[in-house]
PDB file of C-alpha atoms and ligand atoms in Angstrom:
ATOM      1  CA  UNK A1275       0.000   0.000   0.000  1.00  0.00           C
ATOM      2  CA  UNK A1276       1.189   3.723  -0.633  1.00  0.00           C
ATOM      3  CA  UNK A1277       1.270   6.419   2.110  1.00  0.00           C
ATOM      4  CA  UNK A1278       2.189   9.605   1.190  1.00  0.00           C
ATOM      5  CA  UNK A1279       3.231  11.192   4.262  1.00  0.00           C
ATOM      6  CA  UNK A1280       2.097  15.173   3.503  1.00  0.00           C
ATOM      7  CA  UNK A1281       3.195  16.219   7.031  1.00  0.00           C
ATOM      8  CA  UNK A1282       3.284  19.915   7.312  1.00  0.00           C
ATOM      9  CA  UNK A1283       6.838  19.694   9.071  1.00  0.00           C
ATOM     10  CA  UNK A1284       8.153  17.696   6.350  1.00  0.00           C
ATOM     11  CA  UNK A1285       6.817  19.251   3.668  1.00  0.00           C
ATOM     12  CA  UNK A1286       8.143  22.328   4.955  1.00  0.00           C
ATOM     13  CA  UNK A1287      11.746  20.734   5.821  1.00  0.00           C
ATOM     14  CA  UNK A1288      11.377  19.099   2.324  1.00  0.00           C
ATOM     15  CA  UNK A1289      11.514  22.471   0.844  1.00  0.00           C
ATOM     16  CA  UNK A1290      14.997  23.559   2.161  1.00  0.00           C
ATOM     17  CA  UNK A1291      15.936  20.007   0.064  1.00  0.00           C
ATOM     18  CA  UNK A1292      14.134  21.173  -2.981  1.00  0.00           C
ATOM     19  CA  UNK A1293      16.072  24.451  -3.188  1.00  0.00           C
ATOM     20  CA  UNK A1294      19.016  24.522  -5.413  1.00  0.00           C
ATOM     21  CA  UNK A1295      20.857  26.923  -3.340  1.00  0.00           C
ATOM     22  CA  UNK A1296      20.484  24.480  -0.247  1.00  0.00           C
ATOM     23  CA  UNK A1297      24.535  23.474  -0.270  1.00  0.00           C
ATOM     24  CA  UNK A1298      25.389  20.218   1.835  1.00  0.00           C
ATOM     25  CA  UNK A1299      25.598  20.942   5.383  1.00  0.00           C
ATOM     26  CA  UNK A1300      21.486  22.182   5.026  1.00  0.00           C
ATOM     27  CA  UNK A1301      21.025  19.547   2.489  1.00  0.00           C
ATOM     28  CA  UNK A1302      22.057  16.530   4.984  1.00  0.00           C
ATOM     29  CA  UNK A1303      20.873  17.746   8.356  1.00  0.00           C
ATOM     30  CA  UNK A1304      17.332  18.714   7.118  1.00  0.00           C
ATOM     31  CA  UNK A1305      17.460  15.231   5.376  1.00  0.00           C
ATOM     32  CA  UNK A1306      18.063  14.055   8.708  1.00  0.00           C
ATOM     33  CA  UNK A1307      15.079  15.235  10.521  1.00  0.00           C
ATOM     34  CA  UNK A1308      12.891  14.377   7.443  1.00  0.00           C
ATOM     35  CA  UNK A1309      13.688  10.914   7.901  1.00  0.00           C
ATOM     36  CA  UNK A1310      13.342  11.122  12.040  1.00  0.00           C
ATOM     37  CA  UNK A1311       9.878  12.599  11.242  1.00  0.00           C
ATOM     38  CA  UNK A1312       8.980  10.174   8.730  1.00  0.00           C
ATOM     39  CA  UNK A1313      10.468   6.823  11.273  1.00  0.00           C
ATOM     40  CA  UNK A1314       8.056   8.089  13.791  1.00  0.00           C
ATOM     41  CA  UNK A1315       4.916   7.432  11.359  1.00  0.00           C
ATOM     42  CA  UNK A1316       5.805   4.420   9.267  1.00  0.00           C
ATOM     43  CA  UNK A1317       6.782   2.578  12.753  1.00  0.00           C
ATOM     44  CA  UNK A1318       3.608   4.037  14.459  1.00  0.00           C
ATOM     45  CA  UNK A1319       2.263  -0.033  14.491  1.00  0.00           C
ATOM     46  CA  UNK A1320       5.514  -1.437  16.039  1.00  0.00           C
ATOM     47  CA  UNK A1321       4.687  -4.163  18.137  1.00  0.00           C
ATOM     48  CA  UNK A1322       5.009  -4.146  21.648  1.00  0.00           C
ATOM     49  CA  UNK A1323       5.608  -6.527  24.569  1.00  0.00           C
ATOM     50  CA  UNK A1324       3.947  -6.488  27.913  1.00  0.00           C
ATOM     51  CA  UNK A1325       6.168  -5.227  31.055  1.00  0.00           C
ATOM     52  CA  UNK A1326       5.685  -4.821  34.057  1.00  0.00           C
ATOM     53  CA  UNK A1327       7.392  -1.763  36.163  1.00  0.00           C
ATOM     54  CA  UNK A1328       7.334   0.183  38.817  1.00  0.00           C
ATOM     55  CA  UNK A1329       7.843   3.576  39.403  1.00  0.00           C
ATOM     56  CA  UNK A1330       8.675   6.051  42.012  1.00  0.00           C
ATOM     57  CA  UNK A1331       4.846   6.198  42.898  1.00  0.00           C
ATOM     58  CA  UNK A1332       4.274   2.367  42.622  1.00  0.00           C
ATOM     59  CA  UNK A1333       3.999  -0.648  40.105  1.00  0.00           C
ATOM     60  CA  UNK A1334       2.934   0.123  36.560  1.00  0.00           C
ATOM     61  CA  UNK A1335       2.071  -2.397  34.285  1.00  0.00           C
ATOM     62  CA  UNK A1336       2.886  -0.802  30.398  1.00  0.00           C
ATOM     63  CA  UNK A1337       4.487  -1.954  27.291  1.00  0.00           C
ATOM     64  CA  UNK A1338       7.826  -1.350  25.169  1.00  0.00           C
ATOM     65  CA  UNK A1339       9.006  -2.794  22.056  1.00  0.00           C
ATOM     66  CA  UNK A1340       9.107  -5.832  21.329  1.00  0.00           C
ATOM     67  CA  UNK A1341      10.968  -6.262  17.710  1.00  0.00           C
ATOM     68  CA  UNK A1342      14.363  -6.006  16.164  1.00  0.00           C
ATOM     69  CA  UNK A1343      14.471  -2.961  13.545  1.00  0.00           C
ATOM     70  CA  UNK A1344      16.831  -3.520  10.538  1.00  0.00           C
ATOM     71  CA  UNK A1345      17.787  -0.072   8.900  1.00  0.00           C
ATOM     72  CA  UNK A1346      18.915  -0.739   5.227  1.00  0.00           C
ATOM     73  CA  UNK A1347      20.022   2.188   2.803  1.00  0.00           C
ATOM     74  CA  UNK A1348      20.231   1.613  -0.600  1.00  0.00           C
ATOM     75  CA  UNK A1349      23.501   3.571  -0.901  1.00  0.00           C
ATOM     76  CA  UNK A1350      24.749   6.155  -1.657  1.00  0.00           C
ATOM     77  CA  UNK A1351      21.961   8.391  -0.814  1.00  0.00           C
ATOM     78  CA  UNK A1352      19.865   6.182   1.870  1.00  0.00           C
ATOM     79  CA  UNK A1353      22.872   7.038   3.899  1.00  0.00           C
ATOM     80  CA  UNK A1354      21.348   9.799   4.784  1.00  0.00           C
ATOM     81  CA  UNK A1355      18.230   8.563   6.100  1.00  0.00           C
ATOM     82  CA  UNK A1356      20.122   5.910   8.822  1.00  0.00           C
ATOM     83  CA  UNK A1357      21.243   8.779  11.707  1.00  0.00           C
ATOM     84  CA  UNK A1358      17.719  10.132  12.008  1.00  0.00           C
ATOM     85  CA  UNK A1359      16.118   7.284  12.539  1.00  0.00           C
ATOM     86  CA  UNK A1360      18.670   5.675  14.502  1.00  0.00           C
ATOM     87  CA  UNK A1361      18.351   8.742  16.388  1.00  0.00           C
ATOM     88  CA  UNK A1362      14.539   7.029  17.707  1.00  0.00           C
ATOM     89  CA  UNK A1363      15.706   3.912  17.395  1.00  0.00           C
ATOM     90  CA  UNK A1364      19.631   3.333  18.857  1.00  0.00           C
ATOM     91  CA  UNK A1365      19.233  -0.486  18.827  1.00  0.00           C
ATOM     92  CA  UNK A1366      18.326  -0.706  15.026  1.00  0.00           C
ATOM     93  CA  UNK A1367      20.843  -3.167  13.625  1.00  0.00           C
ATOM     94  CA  UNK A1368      22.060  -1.709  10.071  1.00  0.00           C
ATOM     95  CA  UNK A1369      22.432  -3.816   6.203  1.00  0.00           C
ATOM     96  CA  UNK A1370      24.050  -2.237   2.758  1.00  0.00           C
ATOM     97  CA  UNK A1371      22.290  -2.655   0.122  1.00  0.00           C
ATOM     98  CA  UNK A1372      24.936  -1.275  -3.106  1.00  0.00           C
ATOM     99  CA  UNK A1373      22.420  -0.465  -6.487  1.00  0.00           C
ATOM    100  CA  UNK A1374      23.236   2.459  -8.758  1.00  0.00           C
ATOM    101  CA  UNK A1375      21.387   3.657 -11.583  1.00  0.00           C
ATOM    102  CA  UNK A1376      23.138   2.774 -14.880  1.00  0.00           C
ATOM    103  CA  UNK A1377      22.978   6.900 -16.274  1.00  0.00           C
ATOM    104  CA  UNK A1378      21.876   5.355 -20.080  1.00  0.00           C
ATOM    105  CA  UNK A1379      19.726   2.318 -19.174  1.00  0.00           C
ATOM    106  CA  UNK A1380      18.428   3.732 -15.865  1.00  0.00           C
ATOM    107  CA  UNK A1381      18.736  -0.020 -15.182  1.00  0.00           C
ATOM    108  CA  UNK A1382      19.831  -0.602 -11.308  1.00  0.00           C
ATOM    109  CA  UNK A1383      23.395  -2.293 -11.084  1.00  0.00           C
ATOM    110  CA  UNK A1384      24.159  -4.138  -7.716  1.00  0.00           C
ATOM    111  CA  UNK A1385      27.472  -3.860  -6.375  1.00  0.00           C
ATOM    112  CA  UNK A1386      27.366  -4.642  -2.847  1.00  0.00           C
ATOM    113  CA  UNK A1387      25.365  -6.900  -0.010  1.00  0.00           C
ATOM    114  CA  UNK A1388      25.337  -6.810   3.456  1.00  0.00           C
ATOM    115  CA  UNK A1389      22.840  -7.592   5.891  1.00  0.00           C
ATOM    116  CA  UNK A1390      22.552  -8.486   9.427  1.00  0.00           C
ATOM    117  CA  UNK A1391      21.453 -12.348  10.563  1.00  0.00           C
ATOM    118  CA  UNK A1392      18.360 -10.821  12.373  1.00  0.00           C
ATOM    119  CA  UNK A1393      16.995  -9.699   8.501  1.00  0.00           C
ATOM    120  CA  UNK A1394      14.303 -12.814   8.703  1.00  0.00           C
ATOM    121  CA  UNK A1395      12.888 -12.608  12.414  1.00  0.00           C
ATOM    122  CA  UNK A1396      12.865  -7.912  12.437  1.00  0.00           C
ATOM    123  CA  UNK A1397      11.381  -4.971  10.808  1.00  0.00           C
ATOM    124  CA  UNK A1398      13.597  -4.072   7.866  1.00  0.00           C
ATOM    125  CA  UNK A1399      12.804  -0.381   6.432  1.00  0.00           C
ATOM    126  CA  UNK A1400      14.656   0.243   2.975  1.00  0.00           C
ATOM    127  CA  UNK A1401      16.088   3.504   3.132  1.00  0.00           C
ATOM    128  CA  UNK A1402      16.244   5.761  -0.451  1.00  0.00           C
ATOM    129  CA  UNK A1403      15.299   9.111  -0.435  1.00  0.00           C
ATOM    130  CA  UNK A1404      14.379   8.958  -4.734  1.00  0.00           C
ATOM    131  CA  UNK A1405      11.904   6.501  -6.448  1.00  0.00           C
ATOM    132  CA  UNK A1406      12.582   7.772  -9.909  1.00  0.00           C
ATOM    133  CA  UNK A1407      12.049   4.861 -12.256  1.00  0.00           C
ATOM    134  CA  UNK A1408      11.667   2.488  -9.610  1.00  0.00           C
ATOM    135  CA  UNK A1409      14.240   0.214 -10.594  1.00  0.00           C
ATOM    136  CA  UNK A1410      16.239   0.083  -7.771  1.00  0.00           C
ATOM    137  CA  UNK A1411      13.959   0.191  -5.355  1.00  0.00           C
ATOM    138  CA  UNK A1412      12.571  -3.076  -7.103  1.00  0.00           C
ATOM    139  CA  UNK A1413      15.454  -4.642  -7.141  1.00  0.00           C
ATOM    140  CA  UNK A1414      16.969  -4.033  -3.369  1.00  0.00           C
ATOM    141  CA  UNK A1415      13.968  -5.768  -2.229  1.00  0.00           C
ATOM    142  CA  UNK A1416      13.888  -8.118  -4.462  1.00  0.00           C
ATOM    143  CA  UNK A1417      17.313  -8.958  -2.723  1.00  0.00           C
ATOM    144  CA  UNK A1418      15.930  -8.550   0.509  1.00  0.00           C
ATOM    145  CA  UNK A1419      13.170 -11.345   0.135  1.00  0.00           C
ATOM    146  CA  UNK A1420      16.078 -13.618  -0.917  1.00  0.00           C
ATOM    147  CA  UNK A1421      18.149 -13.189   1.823  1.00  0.00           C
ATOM    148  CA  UNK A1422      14.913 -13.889   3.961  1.00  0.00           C
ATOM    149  CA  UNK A1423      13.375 -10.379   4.868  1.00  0.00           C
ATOM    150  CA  UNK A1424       9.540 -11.282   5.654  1.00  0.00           C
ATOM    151  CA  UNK A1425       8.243  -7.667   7.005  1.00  0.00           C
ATOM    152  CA  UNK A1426       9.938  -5.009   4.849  1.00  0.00           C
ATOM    153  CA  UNK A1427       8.434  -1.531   4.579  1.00  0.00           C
ATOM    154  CA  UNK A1428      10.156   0.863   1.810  1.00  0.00           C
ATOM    155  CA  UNK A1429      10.523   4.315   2.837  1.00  0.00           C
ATOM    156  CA  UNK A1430      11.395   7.098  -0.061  1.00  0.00           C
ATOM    157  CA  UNK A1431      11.470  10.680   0.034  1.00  0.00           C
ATOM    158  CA  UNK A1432      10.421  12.039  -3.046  1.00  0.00           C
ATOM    159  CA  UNK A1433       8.519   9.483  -5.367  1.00  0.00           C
ATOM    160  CA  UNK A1434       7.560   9.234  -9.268  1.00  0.00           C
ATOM    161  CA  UNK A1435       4.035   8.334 -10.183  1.00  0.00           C
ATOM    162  CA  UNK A1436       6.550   5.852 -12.669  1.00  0.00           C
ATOM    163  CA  UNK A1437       8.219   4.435  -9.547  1.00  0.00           C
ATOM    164  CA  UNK A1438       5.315   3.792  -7.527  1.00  0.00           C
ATOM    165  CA  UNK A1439       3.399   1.974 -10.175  1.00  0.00           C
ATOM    166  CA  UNK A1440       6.587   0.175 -10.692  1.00  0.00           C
ATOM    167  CA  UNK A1441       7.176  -1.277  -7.425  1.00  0.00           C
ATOM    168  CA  UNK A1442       3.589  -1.682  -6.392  1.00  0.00           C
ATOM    169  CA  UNK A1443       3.334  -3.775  -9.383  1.00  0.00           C
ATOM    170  CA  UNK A1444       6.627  -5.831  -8.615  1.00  0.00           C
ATOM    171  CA  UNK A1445       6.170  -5.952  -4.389  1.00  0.00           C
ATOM    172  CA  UNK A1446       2.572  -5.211  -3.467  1.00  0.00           C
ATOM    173  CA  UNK A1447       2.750  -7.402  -0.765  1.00  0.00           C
ATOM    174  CA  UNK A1448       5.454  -4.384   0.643  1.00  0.00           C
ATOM    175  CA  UNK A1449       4.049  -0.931   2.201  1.00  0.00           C
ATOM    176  CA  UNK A1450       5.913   2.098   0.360  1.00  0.00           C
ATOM    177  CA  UNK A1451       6.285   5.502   1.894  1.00  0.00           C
ATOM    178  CA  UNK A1452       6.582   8.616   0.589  1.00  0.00           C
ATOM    179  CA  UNK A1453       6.816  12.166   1.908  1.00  0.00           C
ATOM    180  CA  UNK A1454       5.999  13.556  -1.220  1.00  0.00           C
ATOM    181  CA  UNK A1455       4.489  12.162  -4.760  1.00  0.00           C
ATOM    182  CA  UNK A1456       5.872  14.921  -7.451  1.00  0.00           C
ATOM    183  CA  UNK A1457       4.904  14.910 -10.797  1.00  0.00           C
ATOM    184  CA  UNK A1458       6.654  13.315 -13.461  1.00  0.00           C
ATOM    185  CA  UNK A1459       9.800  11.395 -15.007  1.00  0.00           C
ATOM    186  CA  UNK A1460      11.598  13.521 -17.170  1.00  0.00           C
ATOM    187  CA  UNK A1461      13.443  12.525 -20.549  1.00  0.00           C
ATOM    188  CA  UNK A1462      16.887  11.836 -18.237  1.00  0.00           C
ATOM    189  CA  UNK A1463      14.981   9.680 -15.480  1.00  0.00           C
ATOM    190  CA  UNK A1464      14.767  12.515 -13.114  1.00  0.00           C
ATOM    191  CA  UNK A1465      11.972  13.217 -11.042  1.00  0.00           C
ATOM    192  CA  UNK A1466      10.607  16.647 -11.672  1.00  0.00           C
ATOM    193  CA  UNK A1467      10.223  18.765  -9.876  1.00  0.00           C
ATOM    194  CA  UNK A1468      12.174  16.378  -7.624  1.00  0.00           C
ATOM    195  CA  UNK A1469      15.138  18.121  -5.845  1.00  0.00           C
ATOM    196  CA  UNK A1470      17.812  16.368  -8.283  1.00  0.00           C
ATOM    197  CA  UNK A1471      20.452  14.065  -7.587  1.00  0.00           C
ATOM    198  CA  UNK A1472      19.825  13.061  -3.555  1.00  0.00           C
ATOM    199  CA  UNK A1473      23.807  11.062  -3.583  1.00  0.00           C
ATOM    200  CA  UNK A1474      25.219  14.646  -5.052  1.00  0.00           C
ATOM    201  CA  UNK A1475      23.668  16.581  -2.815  1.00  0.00           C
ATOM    202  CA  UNK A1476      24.251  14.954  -0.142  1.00  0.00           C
ATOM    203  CA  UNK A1477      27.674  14.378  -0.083  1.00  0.00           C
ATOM    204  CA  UNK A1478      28.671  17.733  -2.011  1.00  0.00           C
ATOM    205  CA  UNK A1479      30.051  16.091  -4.827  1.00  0.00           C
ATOM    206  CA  UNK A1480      28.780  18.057  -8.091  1.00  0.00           C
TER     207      UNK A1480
HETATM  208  C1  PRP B2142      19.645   7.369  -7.078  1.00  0.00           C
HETATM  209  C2  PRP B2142      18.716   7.262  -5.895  1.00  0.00           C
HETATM  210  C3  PRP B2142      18.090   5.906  -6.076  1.00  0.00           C
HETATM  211  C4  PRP B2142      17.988   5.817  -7.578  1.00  0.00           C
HETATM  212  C5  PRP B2142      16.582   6.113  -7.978  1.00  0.00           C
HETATM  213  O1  PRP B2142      20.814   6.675  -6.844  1.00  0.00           O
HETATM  214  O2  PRP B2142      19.344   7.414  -4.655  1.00  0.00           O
HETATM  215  O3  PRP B2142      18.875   4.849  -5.547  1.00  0.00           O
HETATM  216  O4  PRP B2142      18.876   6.804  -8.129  1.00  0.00           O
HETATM  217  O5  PRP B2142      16.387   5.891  -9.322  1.00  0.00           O
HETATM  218  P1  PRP B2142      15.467   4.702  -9.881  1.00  0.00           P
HETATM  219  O6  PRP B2142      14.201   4.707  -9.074  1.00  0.00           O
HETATM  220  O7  PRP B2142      15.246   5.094 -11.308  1.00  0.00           O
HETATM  221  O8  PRP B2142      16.229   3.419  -9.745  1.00  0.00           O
HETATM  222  P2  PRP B2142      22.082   6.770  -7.840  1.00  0.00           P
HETATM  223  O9  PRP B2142      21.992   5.741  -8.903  1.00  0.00           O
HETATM  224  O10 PRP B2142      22.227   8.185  -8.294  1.00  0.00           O
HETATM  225  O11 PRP B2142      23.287   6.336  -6.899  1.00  0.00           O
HETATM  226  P3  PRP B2142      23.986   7.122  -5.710  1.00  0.00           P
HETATM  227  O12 PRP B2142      22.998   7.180  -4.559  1.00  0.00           O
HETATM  228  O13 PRP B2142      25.165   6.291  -5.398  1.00  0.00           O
HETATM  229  O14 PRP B2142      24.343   8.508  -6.202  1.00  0.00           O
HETATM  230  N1  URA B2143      18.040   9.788  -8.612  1.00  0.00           N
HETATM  231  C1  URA B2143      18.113  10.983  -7.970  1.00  0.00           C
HETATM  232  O1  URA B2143      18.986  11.179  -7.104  1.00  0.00           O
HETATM  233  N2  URA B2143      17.232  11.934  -8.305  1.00  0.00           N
HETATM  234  C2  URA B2143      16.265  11.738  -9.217  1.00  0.00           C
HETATM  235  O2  URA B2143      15.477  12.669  -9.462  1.00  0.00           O
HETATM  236  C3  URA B2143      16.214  10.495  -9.875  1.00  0.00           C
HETATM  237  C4  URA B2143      17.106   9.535  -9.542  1.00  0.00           C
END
């Protein structure tokens, strides 16, 4: 299912990222509390375990969490998802998931795997702040499922109506979120209006 976020906050933060003359520093910290903002609604069904406390007034019978949370960017740019939401959640164990976007095919090439052994029995968000043509997307959870993943939720930024129909059509059995759903695709894969390339941007290096 698709859930486009629409938050006031991070529509507003998600403006700073639109902005061409947002340089780096801006670009990466307001990334940061986009994705803390977005953690706190796409794990708002987390389950939880019974406990049973007591505080300084007496016993108190109340719940915490009872799940492992597996964080995996698709890197580069889902790098800069991981600190804000480890930033609610410092136990979340962390995979790699390597997939670039081949510039002429716009075909996603895998170059790297890593995930932790808790992938099968946690939570695993997919981290990527673009769904352009949905290709890589599709294919990092694609891997995922392979290497066992059974609840995986993927969480994007700044979506195409391309990419969504892409990886509803490929996963639908995987919830997708978005902050925003922009307009198009345009004739060099880019999502317009889009904020251009997230990896760039957030790393300073065009
Ligand atoms: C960007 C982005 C996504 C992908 C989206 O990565 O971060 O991973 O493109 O495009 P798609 O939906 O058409 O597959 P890029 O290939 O630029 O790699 P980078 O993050 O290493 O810069
Ligand atoms: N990758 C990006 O970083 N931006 C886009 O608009 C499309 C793909």
């Amino acid at each position: 299912m698709l859930t486009v976020l629409n938050h006031p906050l991070i529509t507003h933060k998600l403006a700073y990222l639109r902005d061409e003359n947002t340089g780096h520093k801006d670009f990466r910290e307001n990334l940061e509390e986009i994705a803390s903002l977005m953690a706190y609604e796409v794990l708002r069904d987390l389950p939880m375990k019974d406990v049973h406390i007591t505080t300084p007034m007496g016993p108190c019978d109340t719940k915490m969490l009872d799940t492992e949370v597996i964080l995996v960017p698709i890197l580069r740019a889902g790098l800069g998802l991981v600190d804000g939401i480890m930033d609610l959640i410092p136990t979340a164990k962390v995979g790699f998931m390597g997939i670039y976007r081949d510039e002429k095919t716009l075909e996603p090439v895998e170059y790297f795997a890593k995930f932790p052994k808790e992938l099968s029995e946690g939570i695993v968000l997919a981290l990527d702040p673009m769904l352009a043509t949905g290709g890589s997307a599709v294919a990092a959870v694609t891997k995922l499922k392979e290497r066992g993943a059974k609840n995986i939720r993927m969480v994007c930024l700044v979506g195409a109506p391309e990419g969504v129909k892409a990886f509803t059509e490929a996963h639908p059995d995987v919830d997708l979120y978005l902050a925003a759903l922009d307009d198009h695709l345009n004739e060099i894969g880019y999502i317009v209006p889009g904020l251009g390339d997230a990896g760039d941007r957030i790393y300073g290096t065009k």
